[in-house]
Short mmCIF file of C-alpha atoms and ligand atoms in Angstrom, two decimals:
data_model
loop_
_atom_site.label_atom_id
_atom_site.label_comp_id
_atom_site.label_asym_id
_atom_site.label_seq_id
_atom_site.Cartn_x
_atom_site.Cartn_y
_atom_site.Cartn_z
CA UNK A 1 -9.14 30.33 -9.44
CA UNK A 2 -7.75 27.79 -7.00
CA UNK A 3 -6.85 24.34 -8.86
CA UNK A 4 -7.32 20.76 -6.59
CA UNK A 5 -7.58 18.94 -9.42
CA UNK A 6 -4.53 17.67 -10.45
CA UNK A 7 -4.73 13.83 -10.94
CA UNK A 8 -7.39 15.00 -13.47
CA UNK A 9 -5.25 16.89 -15.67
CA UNK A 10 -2.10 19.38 -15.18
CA UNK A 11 -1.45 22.82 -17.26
CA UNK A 12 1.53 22.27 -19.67
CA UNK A 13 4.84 23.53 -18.63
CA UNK A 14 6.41 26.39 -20.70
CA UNK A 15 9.35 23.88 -22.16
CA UNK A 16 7.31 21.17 -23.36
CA UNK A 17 5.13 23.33 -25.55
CA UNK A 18 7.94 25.90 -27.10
CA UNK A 19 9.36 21.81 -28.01
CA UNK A 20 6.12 21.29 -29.24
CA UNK A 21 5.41 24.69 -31.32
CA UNK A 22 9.14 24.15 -32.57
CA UNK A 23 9.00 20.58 -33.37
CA UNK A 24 5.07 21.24 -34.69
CA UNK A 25 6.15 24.10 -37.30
CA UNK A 26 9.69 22.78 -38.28
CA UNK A 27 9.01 18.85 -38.61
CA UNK A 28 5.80 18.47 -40.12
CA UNK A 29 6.72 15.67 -42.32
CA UNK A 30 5.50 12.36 -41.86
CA UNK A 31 7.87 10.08 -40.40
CA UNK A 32 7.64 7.53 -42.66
CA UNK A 33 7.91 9.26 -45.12
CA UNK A 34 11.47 8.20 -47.35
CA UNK A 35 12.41 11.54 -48.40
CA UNK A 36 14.84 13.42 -46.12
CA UNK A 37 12.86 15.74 -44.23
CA UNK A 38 10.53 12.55 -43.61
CA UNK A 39 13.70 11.17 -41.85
CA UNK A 40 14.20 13.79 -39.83
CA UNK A 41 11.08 13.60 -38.26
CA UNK A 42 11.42 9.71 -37.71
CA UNK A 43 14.93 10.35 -35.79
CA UNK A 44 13.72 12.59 -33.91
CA UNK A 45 10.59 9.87 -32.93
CA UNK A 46 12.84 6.88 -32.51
CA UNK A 47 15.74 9.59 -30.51
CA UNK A 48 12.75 10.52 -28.33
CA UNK A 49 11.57 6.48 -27.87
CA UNK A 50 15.22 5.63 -26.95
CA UNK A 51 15.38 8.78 -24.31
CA UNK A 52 12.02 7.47 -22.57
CA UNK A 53 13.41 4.12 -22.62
CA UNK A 54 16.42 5.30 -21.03
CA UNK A 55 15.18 7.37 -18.23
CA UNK A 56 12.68 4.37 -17.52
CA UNK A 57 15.49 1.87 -17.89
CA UNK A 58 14.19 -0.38 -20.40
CA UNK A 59 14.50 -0.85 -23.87
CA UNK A 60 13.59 1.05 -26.75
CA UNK A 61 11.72 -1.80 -28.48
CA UNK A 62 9.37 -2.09 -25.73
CA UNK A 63 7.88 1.57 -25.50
CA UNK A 64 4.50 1.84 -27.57
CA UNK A 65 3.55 5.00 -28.39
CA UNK A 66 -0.71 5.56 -27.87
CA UNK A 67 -2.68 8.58 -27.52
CA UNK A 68 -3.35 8.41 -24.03
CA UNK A 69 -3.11 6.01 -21.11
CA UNK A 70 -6.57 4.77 -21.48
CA UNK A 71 -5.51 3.56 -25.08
CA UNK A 72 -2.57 2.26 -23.62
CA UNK A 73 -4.84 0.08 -21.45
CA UNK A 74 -6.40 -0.89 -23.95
CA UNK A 75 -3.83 -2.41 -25.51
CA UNK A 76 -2.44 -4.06 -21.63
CA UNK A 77 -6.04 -5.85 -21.71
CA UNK A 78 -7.54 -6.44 -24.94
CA UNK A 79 -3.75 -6.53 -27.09
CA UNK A 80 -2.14 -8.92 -24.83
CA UNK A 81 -5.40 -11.28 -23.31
CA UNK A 82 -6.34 -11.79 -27.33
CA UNK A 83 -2.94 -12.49 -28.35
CA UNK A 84 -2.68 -14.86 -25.83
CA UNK A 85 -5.71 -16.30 -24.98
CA UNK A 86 -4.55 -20.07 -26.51
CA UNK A 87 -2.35 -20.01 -23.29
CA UNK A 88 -5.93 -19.72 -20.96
CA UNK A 89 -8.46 -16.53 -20.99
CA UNK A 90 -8.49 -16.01 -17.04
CA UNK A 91 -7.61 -12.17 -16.03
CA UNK A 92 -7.31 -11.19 -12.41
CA UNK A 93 -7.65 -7.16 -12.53
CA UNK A 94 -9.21 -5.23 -8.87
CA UNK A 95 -12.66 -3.37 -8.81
CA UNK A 96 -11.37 0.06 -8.45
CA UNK A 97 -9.17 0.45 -11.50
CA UNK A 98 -9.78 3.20 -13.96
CA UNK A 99 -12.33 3.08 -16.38
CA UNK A 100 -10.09 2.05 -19.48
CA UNK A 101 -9.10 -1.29 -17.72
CA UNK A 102 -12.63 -2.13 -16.37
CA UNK A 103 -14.43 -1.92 -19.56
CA UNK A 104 -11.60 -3.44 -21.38
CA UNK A 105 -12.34 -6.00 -18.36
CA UNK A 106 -16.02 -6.35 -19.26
CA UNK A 107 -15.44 -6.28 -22.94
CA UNK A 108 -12.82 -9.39 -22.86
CA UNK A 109 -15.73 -11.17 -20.77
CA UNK A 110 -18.95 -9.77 -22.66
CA UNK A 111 -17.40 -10.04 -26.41
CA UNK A 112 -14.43 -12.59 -26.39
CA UNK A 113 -15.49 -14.83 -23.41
CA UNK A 114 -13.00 -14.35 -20.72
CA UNK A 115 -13.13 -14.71 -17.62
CA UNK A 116 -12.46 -11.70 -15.35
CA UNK A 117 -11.87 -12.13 -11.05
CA UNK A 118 -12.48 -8.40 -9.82
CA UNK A 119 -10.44 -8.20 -6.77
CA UNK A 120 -11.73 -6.58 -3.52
CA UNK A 121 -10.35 -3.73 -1.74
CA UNK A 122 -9.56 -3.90 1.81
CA UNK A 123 -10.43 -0.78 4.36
CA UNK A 124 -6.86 0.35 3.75
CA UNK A 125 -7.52 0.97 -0.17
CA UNK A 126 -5.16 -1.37 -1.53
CA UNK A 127 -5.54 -4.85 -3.21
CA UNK A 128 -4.16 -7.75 -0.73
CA UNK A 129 -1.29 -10.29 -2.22
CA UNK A 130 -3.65 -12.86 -0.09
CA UNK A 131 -6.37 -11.99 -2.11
CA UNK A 132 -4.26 -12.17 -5.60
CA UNK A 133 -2.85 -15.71 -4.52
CA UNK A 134 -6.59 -17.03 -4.50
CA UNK A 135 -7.64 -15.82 -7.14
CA UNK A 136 -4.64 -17.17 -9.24
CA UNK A 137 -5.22 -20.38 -11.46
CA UNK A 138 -3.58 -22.36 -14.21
CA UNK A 139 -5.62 -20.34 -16.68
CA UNK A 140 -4.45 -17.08 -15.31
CA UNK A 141 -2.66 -15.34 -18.59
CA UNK A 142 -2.71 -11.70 -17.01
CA UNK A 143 -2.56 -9.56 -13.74
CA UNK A 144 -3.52 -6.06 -13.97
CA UNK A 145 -3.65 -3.64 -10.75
CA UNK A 146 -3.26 -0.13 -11.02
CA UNK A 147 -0.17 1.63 -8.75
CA UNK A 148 -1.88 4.09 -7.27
CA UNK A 149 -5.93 4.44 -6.95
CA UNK A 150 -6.85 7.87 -8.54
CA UNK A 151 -9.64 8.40 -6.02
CA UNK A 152 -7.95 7.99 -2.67
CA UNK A 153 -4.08 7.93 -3.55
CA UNK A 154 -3.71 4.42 -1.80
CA UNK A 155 -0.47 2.24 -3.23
CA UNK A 156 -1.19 -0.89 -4.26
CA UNK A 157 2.25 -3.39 -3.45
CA UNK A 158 2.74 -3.97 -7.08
CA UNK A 159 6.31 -5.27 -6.30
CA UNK A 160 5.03 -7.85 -3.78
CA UNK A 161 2.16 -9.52 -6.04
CA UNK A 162 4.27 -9.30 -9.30
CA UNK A 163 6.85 -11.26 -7.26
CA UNK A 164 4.17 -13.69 -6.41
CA UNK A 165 2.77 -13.99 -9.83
CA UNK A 166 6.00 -14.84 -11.51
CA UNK A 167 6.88 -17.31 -8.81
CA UNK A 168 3.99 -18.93 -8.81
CA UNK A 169 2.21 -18.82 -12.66
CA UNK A 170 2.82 -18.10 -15.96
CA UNK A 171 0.80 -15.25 -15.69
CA UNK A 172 1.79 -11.57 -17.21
CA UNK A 173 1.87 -8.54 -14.93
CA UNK A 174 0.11 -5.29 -15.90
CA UNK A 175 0.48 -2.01 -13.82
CA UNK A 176 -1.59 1.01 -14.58
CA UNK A 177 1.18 3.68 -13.16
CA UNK A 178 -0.51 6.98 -14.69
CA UNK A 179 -0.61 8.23 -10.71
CA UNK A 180 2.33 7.68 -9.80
CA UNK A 181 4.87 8.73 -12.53
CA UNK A 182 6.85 11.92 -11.33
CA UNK A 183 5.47 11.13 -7.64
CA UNK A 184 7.01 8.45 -6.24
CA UNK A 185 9.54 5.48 -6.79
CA UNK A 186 8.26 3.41 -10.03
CA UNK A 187 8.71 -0.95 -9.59
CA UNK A 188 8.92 -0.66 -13.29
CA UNK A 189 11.50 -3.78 -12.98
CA UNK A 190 8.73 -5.75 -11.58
CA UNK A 191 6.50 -5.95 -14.06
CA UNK A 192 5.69 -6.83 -17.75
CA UNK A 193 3.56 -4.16 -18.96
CA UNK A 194 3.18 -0.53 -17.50
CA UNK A 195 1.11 2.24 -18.25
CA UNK A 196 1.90 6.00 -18.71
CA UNK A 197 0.34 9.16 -19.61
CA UNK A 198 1.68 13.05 -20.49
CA UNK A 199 -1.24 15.02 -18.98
CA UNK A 200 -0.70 14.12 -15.65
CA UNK A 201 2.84 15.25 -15.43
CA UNK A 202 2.44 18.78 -17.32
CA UNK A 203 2.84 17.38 -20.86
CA UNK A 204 0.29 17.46 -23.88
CA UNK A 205 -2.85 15.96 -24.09
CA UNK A 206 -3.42 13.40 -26.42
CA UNK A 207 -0.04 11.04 -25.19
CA UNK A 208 0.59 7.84 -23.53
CA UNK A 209 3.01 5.19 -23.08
CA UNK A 210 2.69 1.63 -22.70
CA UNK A 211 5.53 -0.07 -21.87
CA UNK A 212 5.74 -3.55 -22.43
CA UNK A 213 8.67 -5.83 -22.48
CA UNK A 214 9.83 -7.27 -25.21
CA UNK A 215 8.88 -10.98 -25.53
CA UNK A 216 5.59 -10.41 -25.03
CA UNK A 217 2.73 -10.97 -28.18
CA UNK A 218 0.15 -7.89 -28.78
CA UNK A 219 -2.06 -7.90 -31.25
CA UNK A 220 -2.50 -4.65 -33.20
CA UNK A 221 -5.84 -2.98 -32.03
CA UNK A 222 -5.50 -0.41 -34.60
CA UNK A 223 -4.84 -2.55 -38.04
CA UNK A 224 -2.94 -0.13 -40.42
CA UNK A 225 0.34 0.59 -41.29
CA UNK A 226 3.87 -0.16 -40.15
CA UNK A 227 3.92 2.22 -37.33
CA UNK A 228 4.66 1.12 -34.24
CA UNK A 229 6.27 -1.87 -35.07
CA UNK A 230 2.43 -2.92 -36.61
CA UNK A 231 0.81 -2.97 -33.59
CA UNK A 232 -0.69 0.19 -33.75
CA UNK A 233 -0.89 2.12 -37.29
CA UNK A 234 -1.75 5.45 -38.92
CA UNK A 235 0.37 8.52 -39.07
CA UNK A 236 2.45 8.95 -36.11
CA UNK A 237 1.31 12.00 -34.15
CA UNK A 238 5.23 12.36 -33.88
CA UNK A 239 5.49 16.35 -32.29
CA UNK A 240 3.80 14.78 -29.49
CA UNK A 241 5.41 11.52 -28.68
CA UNK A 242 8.82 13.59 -29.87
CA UNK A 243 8.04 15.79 -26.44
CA UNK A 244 6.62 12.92 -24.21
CA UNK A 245 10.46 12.63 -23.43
CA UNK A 246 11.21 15.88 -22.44
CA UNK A 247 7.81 15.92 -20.24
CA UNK A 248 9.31 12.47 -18.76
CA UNK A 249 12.56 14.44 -18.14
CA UNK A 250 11.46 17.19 -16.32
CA UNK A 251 9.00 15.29 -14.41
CA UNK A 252 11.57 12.48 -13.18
CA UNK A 253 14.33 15.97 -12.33
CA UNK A 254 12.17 17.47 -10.32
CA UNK A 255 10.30 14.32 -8.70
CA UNK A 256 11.84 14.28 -5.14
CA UNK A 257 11.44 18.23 -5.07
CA UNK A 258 7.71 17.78 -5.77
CA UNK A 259 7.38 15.16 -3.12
CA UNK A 260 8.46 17.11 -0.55
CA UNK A 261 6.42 19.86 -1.41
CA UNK A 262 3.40 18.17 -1.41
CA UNK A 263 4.08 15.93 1.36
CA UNK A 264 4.15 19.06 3.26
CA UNK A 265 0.99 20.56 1.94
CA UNK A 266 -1.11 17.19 2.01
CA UNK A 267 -0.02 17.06 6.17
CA UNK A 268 -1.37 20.81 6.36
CA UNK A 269 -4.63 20.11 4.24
CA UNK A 270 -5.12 17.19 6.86
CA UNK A 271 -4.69 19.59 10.01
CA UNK A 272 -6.73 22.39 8.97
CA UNK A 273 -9.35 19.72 7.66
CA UNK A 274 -9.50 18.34 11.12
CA UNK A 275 -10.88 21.56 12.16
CA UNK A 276 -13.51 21.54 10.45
CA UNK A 277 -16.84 20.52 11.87
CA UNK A 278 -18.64 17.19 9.54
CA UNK A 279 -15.21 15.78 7.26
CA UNK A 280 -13.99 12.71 7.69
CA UNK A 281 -10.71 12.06 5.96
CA UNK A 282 -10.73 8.82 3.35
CA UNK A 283 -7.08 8.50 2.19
CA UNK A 284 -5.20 6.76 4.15
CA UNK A 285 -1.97 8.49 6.05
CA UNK A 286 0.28 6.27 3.91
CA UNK A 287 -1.37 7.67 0.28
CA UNK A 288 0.09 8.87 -1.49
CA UNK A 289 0.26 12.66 -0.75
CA UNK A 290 -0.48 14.25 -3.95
CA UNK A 291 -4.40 12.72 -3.41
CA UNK A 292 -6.27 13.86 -0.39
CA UNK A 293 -10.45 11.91 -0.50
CA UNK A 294 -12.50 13.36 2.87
CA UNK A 295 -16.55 13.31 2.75
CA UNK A 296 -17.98 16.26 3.92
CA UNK A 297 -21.22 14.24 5.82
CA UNK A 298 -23.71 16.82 6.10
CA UNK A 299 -23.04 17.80 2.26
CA UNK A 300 -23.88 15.59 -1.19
CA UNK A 301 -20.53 16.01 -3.27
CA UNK A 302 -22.76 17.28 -5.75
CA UNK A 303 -23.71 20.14 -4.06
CA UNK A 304 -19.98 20.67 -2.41
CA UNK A 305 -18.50 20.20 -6.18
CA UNK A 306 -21.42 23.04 -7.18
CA UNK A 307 -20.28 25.47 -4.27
CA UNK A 308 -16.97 25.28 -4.30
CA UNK A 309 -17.16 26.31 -8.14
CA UNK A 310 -19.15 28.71 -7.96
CA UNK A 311 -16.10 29.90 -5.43
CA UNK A 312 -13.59 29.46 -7.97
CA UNK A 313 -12.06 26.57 -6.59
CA UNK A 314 -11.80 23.15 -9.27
CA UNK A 315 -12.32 20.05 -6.94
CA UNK A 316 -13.22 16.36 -8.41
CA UNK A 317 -15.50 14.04 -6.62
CA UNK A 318 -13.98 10.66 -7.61
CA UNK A 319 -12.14 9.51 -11.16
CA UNK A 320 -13.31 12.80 -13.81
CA UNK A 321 -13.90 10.08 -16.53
CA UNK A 322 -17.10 9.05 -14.40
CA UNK A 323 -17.67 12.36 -13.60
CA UNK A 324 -21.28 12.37 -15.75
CA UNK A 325 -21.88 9.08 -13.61
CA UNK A 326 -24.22 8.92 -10.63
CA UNK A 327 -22.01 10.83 -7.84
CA UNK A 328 -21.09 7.73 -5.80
CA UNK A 329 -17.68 6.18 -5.28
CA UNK A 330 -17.54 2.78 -6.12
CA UNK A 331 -13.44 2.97 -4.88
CA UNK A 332 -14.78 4.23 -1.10
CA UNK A 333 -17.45 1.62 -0.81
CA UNK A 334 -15.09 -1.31 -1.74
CA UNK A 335 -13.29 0.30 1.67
CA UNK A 336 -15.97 -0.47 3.33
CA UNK A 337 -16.72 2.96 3.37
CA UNK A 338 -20.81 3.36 4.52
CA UNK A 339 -23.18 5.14 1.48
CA UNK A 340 -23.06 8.48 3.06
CA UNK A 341 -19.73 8.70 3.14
CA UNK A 342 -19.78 7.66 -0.52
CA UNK A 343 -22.06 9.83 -1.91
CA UNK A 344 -20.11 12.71 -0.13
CA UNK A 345 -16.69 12.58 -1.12
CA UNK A 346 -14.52 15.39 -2.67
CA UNK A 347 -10.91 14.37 -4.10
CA UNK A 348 -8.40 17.43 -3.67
CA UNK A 349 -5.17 16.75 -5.92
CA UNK A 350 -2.24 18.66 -5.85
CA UNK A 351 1.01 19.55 -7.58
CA UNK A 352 4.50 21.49 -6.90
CA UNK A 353 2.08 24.24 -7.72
CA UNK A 354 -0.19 24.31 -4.84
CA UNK A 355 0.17 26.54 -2.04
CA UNK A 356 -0.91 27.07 1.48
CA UNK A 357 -1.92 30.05 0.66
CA UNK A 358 -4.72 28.33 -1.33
CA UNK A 359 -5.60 25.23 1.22
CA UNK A 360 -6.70 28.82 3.62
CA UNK A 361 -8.78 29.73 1.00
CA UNK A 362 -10.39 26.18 0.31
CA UNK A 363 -10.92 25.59 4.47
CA UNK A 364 -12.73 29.36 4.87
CA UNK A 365 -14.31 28.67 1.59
CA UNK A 366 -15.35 24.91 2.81
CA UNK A 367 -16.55 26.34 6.14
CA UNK A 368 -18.50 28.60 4.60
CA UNK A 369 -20.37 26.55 2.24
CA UNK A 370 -20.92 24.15 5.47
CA UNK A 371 -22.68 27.10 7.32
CA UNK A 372 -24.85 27.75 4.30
CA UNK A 373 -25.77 24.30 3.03
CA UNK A 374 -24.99 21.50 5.53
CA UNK A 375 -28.48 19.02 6.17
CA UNK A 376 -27.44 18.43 9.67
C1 LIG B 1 -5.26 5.70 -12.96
C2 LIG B 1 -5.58 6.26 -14.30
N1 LIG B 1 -5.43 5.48 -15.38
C3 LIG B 1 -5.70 5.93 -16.61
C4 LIG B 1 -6.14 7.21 -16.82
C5 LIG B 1 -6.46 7.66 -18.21
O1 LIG B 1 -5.53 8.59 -18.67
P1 LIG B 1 -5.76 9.32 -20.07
O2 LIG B 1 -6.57 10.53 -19.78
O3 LIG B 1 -4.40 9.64 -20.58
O4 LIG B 1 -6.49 8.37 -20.95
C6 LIG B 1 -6.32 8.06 -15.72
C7 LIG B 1 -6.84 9.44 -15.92
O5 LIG B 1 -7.69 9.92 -15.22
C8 LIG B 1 -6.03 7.58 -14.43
O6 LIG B 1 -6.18 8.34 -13.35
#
């Protein structure tokens, strides 16, 4: 089996789940629990919260704990915009973020009668400061844009609109940042809130991070207990946020290491992609190299996504949580990216893990399926 698929989800490493098994079978207890062993497992939570904060160079206080980064989100949008929505109810957000921010989007508008400005993309996949001044009114309580696009690996210049926003409004910055921990350079210092998640970066399922500085109001989405300083109760699921720092850890130790690596694969993938007859390459050179979008023009990605598994090789077509969607990518089209080339995309992702080895096998493999299927 040959793995693109890594923005979609990553294996777990061997350390973070002999943690887990440890922490899973020794600390059981719930931490909020008063008795001792109850207190062991809350340490360990709050030791964990404080080593996160650390490596991210914040504050303790301002890491929340969800179950994954589209919870997370959910909290950015709908726990900020409704905790703050005396101070206006305008949100600027772009029309190629993840699913957990656009229907959070839609939901603010549909539900609690925001208003939302979807920013465009421009034919170099990013969201344009020009086009974030605009947009920008008194009203404006909250900025979200995602880091890096999970389709096409473009980098949005987070540091440059945040900038902007503060200088210019009262408005709070949000950064989705789930594709670019471990892969790049984070402007955590830029902004207010930031989103994080463990499966990306060869942690557990089932964990996310919001970080949000400290002034700001939330309000508690899930009504409960005293966990999470109230904002977001029930048990904690502590074995897993206990390892989330570890993941972070490893991830941020071995980040440069990884970027070389896969800066050196994504440049091969591009050559020997070049020789192949119908592809047209839709990340940009300056992508982010662990995301590599080409349409294959003379094959549906349907089909391509069919082939290729049935080859043993795991490829996406364009974000996996609109996978069951109708196969076109709304993220190419905003770069002006024609229909065909839309409906015929295939996202390779990649890790320390890939190989050259396995980009040969892909292009023979991708050649092949061209000979047998292609319309044209
Ligand atoms: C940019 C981006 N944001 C958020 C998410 C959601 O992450 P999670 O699976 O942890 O909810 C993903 C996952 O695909 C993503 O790529």
């Amino acid at each position: 089996m040959i793995y693109f698929d890594y923005a979609s989800t990553t294996p777990v490493r061997a350390e973070v789940l002999e943690a887990y098994e440890k922490i899973l079978h020794t600390y059981y207890a719930n931490a909020d629990s008063l008795h001792q062993e109850g207190r062991k497992v809350h340490t360990l939570l709050e030791q964990s919260r404080a080593n996160i904060a650390q490596l991210f160079h914040v504050r303790p206080s301002e890491i929340l704990y969800a179950s994954c980064a589209s919870e997370a989100n959910n909290y950015a949008l709908k726990g900020f915009a409704l905790a703050n929505q005396n101070r206006g109810k305008h949100i600027i957000t772009s029309c190629a973020e993840h699913s957990s921010i656009q229907s959070s989007a839609r939901q603010l508008e549909e539900v609690f009668g925001f208003e939302v400005t979807y920013l465009p993309l421009h034919a170099d996949g990013r969201v344009h400061l020009e086009d974030v001044k605009q947009a920008l009114r008194k009203d404006t309580i909250l900025v979200s844009i995602m880091l890096v696009n999970n389709e096409t690996g473009c980098i949005n210049p987070i540091e440059e609109i945040a900038t902007y926003v503060h200088a210019h409004s009262r408005a709070v910055v949000h950064s989705d940042m789930v594709q670019g921990l471990g892969k790049m350079t984070l402007p955590l210092a830029a902004v207010d809130m930031a989103t994080f998640s463990a499966h990306k970066i060869f942690g557990l399922k089932g964990s996310g991070i919001l970080y949000h500085r400290e002034h700001l109001r939330l309000l508690a989405l899930i009504s409960a207990g005293q966990q999470e300083g109230g904002l977001r109760g029930g048990t904690s699921n502590a074995p897993t946020e206990i390892v989330f720092a570890k993941t972070l850890r490893l991830a941020l130790e071995e980040q440069e290491a990884h970027i070389a690596h896969v800066r050196e694969l994504n440049a091969y993938a591009r050559a020997q992609l070049q020789t192949v007859r119908d592809i047209e390459i839709n990340s940009p050179a300056e992508a982010l190299p662990f995301i590599l979008n080409f349409s294959c023009l003379s094959i549906g990605s349907e089909i391509m996504l069919n082939a290729l598994d049935a080859r043993g090789i795991c490829v996406s077509a364009q974000s996996t949580c609109n996978s069951r969607g109708k196969a076109i990518s709304h993220v190419l089209l905003a770069m002006g990216k024609d229909q065909l080339r839309a409906t015929h995309a295939v996202r390779l992702s990649f890790s320390h893990l890939s190989t050259r080895q396995e980009i040969d096998f892909f292009i023979r493999a991708l050649k092949e399926i061209i000979d047998e299927y292609a319309t044209r």
